[in-house]
XYZ file of C-alpha atoms in Angstrom:
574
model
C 0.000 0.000 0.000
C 1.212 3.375 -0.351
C 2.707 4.811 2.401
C 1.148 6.593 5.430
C 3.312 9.242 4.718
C 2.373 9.812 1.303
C -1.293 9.684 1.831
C -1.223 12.605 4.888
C 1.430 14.413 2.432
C -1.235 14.575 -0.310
C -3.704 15.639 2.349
C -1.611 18.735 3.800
C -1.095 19.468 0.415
C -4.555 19.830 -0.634
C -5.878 20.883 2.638
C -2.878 24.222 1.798
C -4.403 24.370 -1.488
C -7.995 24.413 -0.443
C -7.226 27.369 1.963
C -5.608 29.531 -0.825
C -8.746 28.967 -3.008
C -11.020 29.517 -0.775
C -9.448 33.051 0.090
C -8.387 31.788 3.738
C -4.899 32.918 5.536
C -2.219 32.568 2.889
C 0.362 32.369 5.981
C -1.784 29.364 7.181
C -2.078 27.771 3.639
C 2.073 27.625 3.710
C 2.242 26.406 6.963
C 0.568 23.196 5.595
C 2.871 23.162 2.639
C 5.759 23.417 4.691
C 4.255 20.205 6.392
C 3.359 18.370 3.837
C 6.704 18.230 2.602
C 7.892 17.791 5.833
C 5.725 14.682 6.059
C 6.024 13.000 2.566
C 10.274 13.512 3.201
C 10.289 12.030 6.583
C 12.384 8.435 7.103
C 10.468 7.305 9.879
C 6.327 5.516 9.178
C 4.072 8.094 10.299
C 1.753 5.074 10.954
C 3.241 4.238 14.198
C 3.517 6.991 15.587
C 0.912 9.091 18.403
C 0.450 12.549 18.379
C 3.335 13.483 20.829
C 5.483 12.001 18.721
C 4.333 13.252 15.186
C 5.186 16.883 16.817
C 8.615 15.962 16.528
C 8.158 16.071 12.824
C 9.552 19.270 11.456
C 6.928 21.771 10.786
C 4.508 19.953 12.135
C 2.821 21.201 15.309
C -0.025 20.353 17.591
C -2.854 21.417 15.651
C -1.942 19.952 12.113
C -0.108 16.872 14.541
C -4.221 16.088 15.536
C -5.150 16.330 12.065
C -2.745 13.656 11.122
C -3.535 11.948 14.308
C -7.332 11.808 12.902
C -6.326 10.418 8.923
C -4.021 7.452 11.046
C -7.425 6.359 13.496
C -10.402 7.336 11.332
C -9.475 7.546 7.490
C -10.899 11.176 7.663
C -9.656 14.807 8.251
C -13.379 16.067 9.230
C -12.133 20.117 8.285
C -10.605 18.738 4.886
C -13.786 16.851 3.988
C -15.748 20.211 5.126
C -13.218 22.458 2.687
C -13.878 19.947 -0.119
C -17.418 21.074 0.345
C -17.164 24.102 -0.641
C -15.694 23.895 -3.983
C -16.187 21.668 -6.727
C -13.337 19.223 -7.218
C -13.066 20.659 -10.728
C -11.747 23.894 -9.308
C -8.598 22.590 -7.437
C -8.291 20.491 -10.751
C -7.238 24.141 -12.480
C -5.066 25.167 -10.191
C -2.665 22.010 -11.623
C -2.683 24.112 -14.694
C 1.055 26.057 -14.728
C 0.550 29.540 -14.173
C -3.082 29.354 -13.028
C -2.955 29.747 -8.770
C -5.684 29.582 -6.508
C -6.747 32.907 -6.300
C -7.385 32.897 -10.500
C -8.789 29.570 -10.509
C -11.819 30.856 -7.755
C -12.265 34.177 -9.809
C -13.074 32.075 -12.949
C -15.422 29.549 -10.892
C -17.389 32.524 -9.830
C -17.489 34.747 -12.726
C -17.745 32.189 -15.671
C -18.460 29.304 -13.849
C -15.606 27.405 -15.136
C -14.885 23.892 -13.028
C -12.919 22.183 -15.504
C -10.117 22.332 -17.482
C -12.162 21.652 -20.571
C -14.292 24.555 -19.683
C -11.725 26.531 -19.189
C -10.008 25.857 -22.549
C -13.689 26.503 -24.215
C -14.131 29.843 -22.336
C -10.318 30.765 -23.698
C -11.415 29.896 -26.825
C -14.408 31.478 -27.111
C -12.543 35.335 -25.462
C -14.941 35.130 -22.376
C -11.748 35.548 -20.257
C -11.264 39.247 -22.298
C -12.931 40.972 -20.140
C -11.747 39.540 -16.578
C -9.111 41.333 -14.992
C -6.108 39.952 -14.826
C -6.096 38.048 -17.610
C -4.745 39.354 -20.481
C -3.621 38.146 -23.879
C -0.441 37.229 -22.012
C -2.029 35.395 -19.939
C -4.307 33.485 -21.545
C -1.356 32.357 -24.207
C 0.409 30.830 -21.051
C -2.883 29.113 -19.624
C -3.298 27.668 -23.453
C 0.615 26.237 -23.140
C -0.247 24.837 -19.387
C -3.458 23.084 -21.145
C -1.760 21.684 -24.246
C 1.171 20.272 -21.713
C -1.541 18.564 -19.916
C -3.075 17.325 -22.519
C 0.413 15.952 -23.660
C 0.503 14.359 -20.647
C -2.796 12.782 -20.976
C -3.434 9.871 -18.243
C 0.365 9.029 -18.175
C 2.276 9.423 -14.964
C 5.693 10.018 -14.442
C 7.942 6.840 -13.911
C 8.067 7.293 -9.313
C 4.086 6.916 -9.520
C 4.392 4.150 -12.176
C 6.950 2.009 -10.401
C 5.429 2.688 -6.556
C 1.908 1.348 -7.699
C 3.405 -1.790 -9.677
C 5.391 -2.627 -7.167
C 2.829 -2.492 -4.409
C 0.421 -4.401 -6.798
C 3.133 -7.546 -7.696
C 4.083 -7.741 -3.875
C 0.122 -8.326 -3.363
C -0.053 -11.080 -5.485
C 2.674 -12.733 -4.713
C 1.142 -13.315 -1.244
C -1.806 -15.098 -3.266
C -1.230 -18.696 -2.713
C -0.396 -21.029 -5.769
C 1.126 -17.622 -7.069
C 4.183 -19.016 -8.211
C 5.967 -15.481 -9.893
C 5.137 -12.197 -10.564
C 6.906 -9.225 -12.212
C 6.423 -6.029 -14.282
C 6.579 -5.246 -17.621
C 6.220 -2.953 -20.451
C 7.138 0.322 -20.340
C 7.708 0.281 -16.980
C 10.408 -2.358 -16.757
C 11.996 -0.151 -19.811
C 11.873 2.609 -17.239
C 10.424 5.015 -19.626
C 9.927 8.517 -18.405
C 6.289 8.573 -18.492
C 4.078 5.327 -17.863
C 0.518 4.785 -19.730
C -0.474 1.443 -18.075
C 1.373 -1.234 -16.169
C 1.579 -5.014 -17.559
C 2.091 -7.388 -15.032
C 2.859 -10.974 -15.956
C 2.490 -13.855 -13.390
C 2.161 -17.548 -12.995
C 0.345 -19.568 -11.109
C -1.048 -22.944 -9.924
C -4.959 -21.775 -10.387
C -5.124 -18.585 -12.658
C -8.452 -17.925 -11.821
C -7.813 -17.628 -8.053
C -4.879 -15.290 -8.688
C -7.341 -13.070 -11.214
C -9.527 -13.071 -8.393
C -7.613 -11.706 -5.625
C -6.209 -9.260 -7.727
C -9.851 -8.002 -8.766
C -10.662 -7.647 -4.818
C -6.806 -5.998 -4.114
C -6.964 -2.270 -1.889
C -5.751 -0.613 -4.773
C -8.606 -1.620 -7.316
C -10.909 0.713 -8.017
C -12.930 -0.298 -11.048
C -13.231 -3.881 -12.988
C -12.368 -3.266 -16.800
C -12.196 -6.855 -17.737
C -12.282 -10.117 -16.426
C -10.731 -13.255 -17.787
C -9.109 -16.642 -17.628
C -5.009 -15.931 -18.862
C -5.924 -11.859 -18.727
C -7.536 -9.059 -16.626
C -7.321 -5.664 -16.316
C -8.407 -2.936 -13.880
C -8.266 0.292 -13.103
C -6.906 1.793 -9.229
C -8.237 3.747 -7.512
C -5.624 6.280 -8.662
C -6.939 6.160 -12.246
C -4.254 3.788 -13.587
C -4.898 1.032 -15.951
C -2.856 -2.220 -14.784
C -3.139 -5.647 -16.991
C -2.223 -8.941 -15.045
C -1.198 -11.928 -17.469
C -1.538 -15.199 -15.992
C 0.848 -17.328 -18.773
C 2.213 -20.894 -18.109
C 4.838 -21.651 -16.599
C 7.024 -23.160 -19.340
C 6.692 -20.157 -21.663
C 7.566 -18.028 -18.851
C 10.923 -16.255 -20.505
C 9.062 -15.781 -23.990
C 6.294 -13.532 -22.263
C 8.540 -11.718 -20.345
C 10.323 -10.974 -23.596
C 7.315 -9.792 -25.999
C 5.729 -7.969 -22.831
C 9.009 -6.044 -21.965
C 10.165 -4.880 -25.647
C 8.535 -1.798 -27.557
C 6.487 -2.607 -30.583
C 9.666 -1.981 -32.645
C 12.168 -3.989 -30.787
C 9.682 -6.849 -30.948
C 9.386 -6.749 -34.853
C 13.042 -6.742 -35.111
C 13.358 -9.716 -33.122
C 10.509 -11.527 -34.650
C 12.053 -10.835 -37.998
C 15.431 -12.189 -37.310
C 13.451 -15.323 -36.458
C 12.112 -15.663 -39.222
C 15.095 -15.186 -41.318
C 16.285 -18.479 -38.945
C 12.968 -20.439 -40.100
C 11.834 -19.908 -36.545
C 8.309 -18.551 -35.188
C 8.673 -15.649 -31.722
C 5.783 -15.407 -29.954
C 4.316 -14.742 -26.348
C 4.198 -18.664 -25.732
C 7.837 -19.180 -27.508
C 10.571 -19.894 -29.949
C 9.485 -22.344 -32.414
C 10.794 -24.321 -35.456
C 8.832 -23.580 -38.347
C 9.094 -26.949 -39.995
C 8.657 -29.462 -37.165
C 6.593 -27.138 -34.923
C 8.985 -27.745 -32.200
C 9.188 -25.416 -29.379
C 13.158 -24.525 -28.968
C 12.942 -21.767 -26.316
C 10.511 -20.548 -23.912
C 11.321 -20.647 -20.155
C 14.020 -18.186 -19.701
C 14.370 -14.777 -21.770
C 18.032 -14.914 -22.383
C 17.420 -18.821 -23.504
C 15.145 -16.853 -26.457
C 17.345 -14.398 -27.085
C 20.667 -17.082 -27.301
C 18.397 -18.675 -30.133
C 18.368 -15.563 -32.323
C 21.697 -15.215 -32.049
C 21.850 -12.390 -29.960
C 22.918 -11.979 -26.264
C 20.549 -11.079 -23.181
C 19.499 -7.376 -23.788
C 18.923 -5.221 -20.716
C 15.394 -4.308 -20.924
C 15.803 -0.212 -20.681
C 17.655 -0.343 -24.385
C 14.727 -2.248 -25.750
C 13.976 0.440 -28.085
C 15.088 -0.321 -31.395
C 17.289 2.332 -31.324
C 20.895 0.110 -32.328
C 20.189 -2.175 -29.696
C 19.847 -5.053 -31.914
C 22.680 -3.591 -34.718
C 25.069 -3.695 -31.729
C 24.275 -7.013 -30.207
C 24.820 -8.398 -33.726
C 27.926 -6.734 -33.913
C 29.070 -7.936 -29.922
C 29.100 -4.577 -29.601
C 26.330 -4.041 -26.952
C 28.017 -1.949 -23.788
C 27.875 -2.589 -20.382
C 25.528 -0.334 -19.401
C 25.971 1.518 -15.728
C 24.558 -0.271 -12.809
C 23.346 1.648 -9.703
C 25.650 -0.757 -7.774
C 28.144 0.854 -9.871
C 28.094 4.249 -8.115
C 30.031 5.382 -5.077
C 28.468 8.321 -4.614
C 26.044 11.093 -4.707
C 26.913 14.628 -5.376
C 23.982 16.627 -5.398
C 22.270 16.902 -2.313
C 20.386 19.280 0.183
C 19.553 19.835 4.037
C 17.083 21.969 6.258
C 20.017 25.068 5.868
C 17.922 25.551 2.621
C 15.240 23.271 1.378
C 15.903 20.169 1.891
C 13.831 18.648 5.512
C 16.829 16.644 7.157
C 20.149 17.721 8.750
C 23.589 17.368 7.624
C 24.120 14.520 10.016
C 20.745 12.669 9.054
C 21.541 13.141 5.465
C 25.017 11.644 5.939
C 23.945 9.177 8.093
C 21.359 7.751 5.298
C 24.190 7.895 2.826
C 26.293 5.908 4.426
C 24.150 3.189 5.071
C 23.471 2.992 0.797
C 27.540 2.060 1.012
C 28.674 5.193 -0.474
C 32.486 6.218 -0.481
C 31.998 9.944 -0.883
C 28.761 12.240 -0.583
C 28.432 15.926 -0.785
C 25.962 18.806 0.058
C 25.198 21.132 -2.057
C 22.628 23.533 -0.581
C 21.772 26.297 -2.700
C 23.673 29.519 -3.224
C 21.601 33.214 -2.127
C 20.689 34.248 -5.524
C 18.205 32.043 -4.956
C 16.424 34.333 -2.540
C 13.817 32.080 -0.983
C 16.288 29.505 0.656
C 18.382 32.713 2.435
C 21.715 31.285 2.157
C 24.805 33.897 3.219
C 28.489 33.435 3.139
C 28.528 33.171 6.957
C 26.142 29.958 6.637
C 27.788 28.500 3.939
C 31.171 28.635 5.600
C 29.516 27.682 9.121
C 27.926 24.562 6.912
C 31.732 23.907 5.171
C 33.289 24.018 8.648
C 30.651 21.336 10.263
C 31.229 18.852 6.894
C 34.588 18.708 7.702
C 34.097 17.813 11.350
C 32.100 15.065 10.066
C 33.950 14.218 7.280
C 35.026 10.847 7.817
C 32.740 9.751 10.818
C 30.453 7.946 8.932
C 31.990 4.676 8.169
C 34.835 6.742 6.741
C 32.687 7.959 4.276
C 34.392 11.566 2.499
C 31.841 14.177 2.700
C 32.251 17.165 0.491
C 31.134 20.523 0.722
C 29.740 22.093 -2.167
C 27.013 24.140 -3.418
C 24.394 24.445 -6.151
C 24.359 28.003 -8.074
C 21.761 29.473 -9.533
C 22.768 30.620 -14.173
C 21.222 33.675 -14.334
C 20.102 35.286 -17.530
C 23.470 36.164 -18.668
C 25.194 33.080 -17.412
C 26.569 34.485 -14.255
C 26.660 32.867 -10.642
C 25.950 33.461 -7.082
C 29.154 34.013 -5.751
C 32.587 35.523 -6.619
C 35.399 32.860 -8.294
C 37.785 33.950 -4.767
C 34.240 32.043 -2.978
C 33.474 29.320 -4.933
C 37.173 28.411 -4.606
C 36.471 27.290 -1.495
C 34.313 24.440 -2.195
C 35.392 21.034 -3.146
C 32.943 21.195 -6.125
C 30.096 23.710 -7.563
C 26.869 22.566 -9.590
C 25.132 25.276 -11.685
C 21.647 24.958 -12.415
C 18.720 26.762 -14.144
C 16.142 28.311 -12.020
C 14.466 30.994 -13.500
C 13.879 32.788 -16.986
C 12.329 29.176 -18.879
C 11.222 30.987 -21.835
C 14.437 32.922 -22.929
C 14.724 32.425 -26.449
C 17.096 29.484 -28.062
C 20.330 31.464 -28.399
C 20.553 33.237 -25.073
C 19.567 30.083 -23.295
C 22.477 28.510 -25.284
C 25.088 30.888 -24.363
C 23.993 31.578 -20.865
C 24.756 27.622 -20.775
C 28.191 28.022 -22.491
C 29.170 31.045 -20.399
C 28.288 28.601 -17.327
C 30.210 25.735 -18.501
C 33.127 28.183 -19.359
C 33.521 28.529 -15.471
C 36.376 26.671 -13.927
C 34.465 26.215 -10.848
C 31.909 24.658 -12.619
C 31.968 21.366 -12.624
C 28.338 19.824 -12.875
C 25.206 21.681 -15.139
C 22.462 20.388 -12.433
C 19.093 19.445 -14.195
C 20.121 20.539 -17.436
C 16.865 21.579 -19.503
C 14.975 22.099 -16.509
C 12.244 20.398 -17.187
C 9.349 19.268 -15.093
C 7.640 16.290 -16.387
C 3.863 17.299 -17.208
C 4.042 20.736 -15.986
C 7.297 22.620 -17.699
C 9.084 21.711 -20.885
C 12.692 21.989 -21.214
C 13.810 25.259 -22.277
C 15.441 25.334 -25.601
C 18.814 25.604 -25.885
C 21.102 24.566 -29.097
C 22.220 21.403 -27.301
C 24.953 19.545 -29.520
C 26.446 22.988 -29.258
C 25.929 23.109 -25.017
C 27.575 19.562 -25.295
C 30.295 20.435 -27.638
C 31.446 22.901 -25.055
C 31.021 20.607 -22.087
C 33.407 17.923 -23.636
C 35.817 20.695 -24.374
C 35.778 22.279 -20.571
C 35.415 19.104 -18.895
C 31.975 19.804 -17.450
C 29.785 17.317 -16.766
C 25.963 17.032 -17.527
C 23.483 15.868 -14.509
C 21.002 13.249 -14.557
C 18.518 14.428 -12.030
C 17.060 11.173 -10.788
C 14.267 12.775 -9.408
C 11.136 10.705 -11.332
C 9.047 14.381 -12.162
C 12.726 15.370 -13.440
C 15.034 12.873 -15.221
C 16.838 15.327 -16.600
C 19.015 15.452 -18.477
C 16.900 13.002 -20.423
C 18.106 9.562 -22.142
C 17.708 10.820 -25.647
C 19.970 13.904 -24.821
C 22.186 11.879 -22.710
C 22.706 9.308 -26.052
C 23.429 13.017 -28.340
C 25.748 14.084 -25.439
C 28.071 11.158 -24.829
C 28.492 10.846 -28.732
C 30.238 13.835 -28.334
C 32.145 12.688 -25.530
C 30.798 14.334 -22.422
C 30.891 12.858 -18.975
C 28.050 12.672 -16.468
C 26.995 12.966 -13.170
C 23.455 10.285 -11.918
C 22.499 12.202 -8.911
C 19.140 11.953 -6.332
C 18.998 15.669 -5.829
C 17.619 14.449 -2.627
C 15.639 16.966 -0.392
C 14.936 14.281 2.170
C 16.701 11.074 3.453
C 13.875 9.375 1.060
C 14.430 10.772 -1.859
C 17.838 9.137 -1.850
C 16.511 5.722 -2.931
C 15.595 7.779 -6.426
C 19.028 7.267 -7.702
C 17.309 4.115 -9.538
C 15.927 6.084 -11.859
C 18.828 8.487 -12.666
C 20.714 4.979 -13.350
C 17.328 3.832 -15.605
C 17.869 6.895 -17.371
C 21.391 6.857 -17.840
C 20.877 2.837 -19.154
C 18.479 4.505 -21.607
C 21.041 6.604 -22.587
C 23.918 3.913 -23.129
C 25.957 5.489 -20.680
C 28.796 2.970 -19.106
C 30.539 3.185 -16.008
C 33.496 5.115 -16.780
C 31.141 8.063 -18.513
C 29.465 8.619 -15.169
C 32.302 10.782 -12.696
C 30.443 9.375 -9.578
C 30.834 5.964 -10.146
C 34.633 6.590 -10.033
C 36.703 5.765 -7.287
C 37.467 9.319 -5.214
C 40.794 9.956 -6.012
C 39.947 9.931 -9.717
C 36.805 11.882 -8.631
C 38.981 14.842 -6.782
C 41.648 15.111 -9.506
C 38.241 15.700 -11.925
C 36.898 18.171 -9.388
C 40.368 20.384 -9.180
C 41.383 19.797 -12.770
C 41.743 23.190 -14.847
C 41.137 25.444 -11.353
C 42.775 29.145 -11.397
């Protein structure tokens, strides 16, 4: 099941937005966002906890502490449900719209009546908005673009919500006796991005049992179809999940056709038949005799075309198969390959746990070196100074070395301005044992000064990581545009390296930039940009993502060992 913490996250978070729209204190609506995130970032299970100890929780005092303490013995916030009362469900719908906030999304209820998103784009349409104020042609372009990246969206979800509800749905059923295995597929196992539905294959002593059970499972919310070998059903999230029930002896074949895209599976299938041989879901068969030749293991199928095991996030058509021909196929970069995170935060900015917490929790992942790189003052909100960031630098190397002898670096993460500039002075950032620059503001510049506010970043020797590189939010911001086999042109030269954010709404930079970049010779840096001790388990996707990319070991700087890591970090340094 999802996790307490998640569920009473989600609740904060809509009780916050609920306030804002319904004109309440805006100080009170961020006190529940502060807690929300609080919440959803803590390590600990909320579920076991009383209300004594959930004030403990940062941000989280006694009256939003008996709120939670309500959800965890009743199911029910009683002032949420009486907020969600007032206003159609519709209207805090709009207010996922980019650019549209509470306040806007009330004023349109009331004077248009608008409670959808579809309305909304009619009444946009149609220039009823003209004549509110407030909304201008300006505005109403950007409320268009919010729509249409919606509507690109469409029911998919990004690949964290994907992976959280497969994962608590194949755990499920394996508890179902006479279950006998149980995985994901599809697009998921390919750790796409975005995820449309989730296949889960399975076998089983009696089918019909297992189809059962998972019909009646918590996290079923509607009954699409019913069937012997296949049903499907919707949660009670809105996702579409498809359980396969296939025997046991053509086990491997399934998992193959149910893993690979539509094109890698017609490559495959043709190869087969250039060898006289039939692929299908039940196996590998010889087209003369009818003779099954392969079924029960996946790399048994692919060994009969010829071709070695492919790992199932370059199952893509896109030179997989060319390469594996060739023995050419790399060894793609493994998250037990890494020895390190470096991009991080703590509570001295925005992230929810301490230095020592944060630490802590990286040490027990069996990292070699770890560093924190809270943000720099330009980015106002977080009120960073010089005096905190050399109080912070001064308490890392206290601890440096006290967990497990773990190296813990200082560092920071810089805000590119418009022109390209940085936070602090070159004397400053000298001080830190390494600096990532990121984008933060100004999406929408056009192509060429996003590009050379880019190349003027990656032209600064203190540089040494461009942090979420297109800045793009999956569903709700596109990536700004930028000329980027010029951006990576420059990075190879300068010896920057290009993040993978692993956060799941993030993945950036993403796998088909990654596989332009590292054609060009660029190196790379997976990182959780972890805001919580939680969020550091979301390194698996930076590693899907940088598997989707092609990326090896020896392209990704923290999977070296730390002396090769430091000499990178100083190289090229006034």
């Amino acid at each position: 099941m999802e996790r307490s913490n998640d569920q009473v996250a989600n609740l904060l978070q809509e009780y916050a937005d609920l306030i804002a729209i319904t004109g309440g204190d805006a100080f009170k609506a961020r006190v529940y966002e502060k807690a929300a995130r609080s919440v959803g970032g803590y390590a600990g299970d909320i579920a076991k906890m009383d209300a004594g100890e959930l004030r403990r929780i940062p941000n989280v005092g006694t009256s939003i502490a008996a709120k939670i303490d309500e959800f965890l013995r009743t199911g029910a916030i009683h002032q949420l449900e009486e907020l969600r009362g007032k206003i159609p469900a519709g209207v805090r719908r709009l207010t996922v719209i980019p650019s549209l906030g509470p306040k806007k999304a009330v004023m349109l209820y009331h004077e248009l009546g608008i409670d959808s998103i579809e309305s909304l784009e009619g009444a946009i349409r149609a220039g009823l908005l003209h004549d509110l104020h407030g909304f201008g042609a300006k505005t109403e372009e950007n409320l268009l673009h919010g729509i249409e990246l919606m509507h690109k969206a469409g029911e998919r979800v990004d690949l964290g919500v994907g992976m959280s509800a497969a994962e608590e749905i194949v755990a499920a059923l394996l508890q179902v006796p006479g279950c006998e295995r149980c995985v994901y597929a599809g697009s998921l196992r390919r750790m796409k991005d975005t995820i449309g539905d989730i296949d889960v294959l399975a076998t089983a002593r009696e089918p019909a049992a297992l189809m059962d059970a998972f019909t009646r499972l918590p996290t079923t919310g509607e009954v699409i179809a019913h069937g012997d070998t296949k049903t499907s059903v919707r949660t009670v999230a809105g996702l579409q999940v498809d359980l396969r029930v296939v025997p046991a002896d053509s086990w491997g074949a399934a998992l193959q056709y149910f893993t690979g895209s539509k094109a890698h599976n017609i490559r495959t299938r043709e190869i087969a038949v250039h060898k006289k041989l039939k692929l299908s879901e039940y196996g590998l068969f010889d087209v003369t005799t009818g003779e099954k030749i392969a079924s029960t293991d996946e790399a048994d199928v692919y060994g009969m075309l010829g071709l070695p095991w492919i790992p199932p996030t370059l199952r893509e058509d896109s030179g997989e198969i060319e390469a594996a021909l060739r023995g050419e196929l790399p060894r793609i970069v493994a998250e037990t390959d890494l020895r390190g995170d470096l991009h991080t935060h703590t509570n001295l900015t925005d992230g929810l746990a301490s230095l020592e917490e944060m630490a802590a929790a990286a040490a027990e992942r069996g990292y070699a070196y770890f560093a924190i790189t809270d943000h720099a003052p330009e980015l106002y909100m977080q009120r960073m100074t010089d005096e905190k960031a050399l109080a912070q630098r001064e308490q890392v190397r206290k601890l440096d070395g006290a967990y497990g002898g773990m190296r813990l670096l200082h560092g920071t993460e810089l805000n590119i301005d418009p022109e390209g500039d940085v936070d602090w002075p070159p004397e400053f950032l000298a001080g830190f044992d390494l600096c990532v620059a990121s984008l933060h503001s100004h999406f929408t510049q056009p192509r060429e000064e996003t590009t050379r506010r880019l190349l003027r970043a990656c032209e600064n020797p203190h540089i040494k990581i461009i942090g979420h590189p297109t800045a793009r939010v999956i569903g709700r911001r596109e990536p700004v545009d930028a000329d980027w086999d010029t951006v990576f042109t420059a990075c190879a030269r300068t010896g920057t390296a290009l993040e993978i954010d692993a956060f799941p709404e993030r993945l950036d930079l993403p796998a088909g930039l990654v596989r332009r970049a590292s054609g060009k010779g660029v190196l790379f840096a997976v990182d959780s940009d972890a805001h919580a001790v939680p969020h550091l388990a979301n390194m698996r996707y930076g590693v899907a993502t940088a598997q989707r990319g092609w990326l090896t070991a020896d392209q990704v700087i923290n999977a070296w060992p730390l002396d090769r890591l430091l000499r990178f970090l100083q190289a090229d340094r006034p």
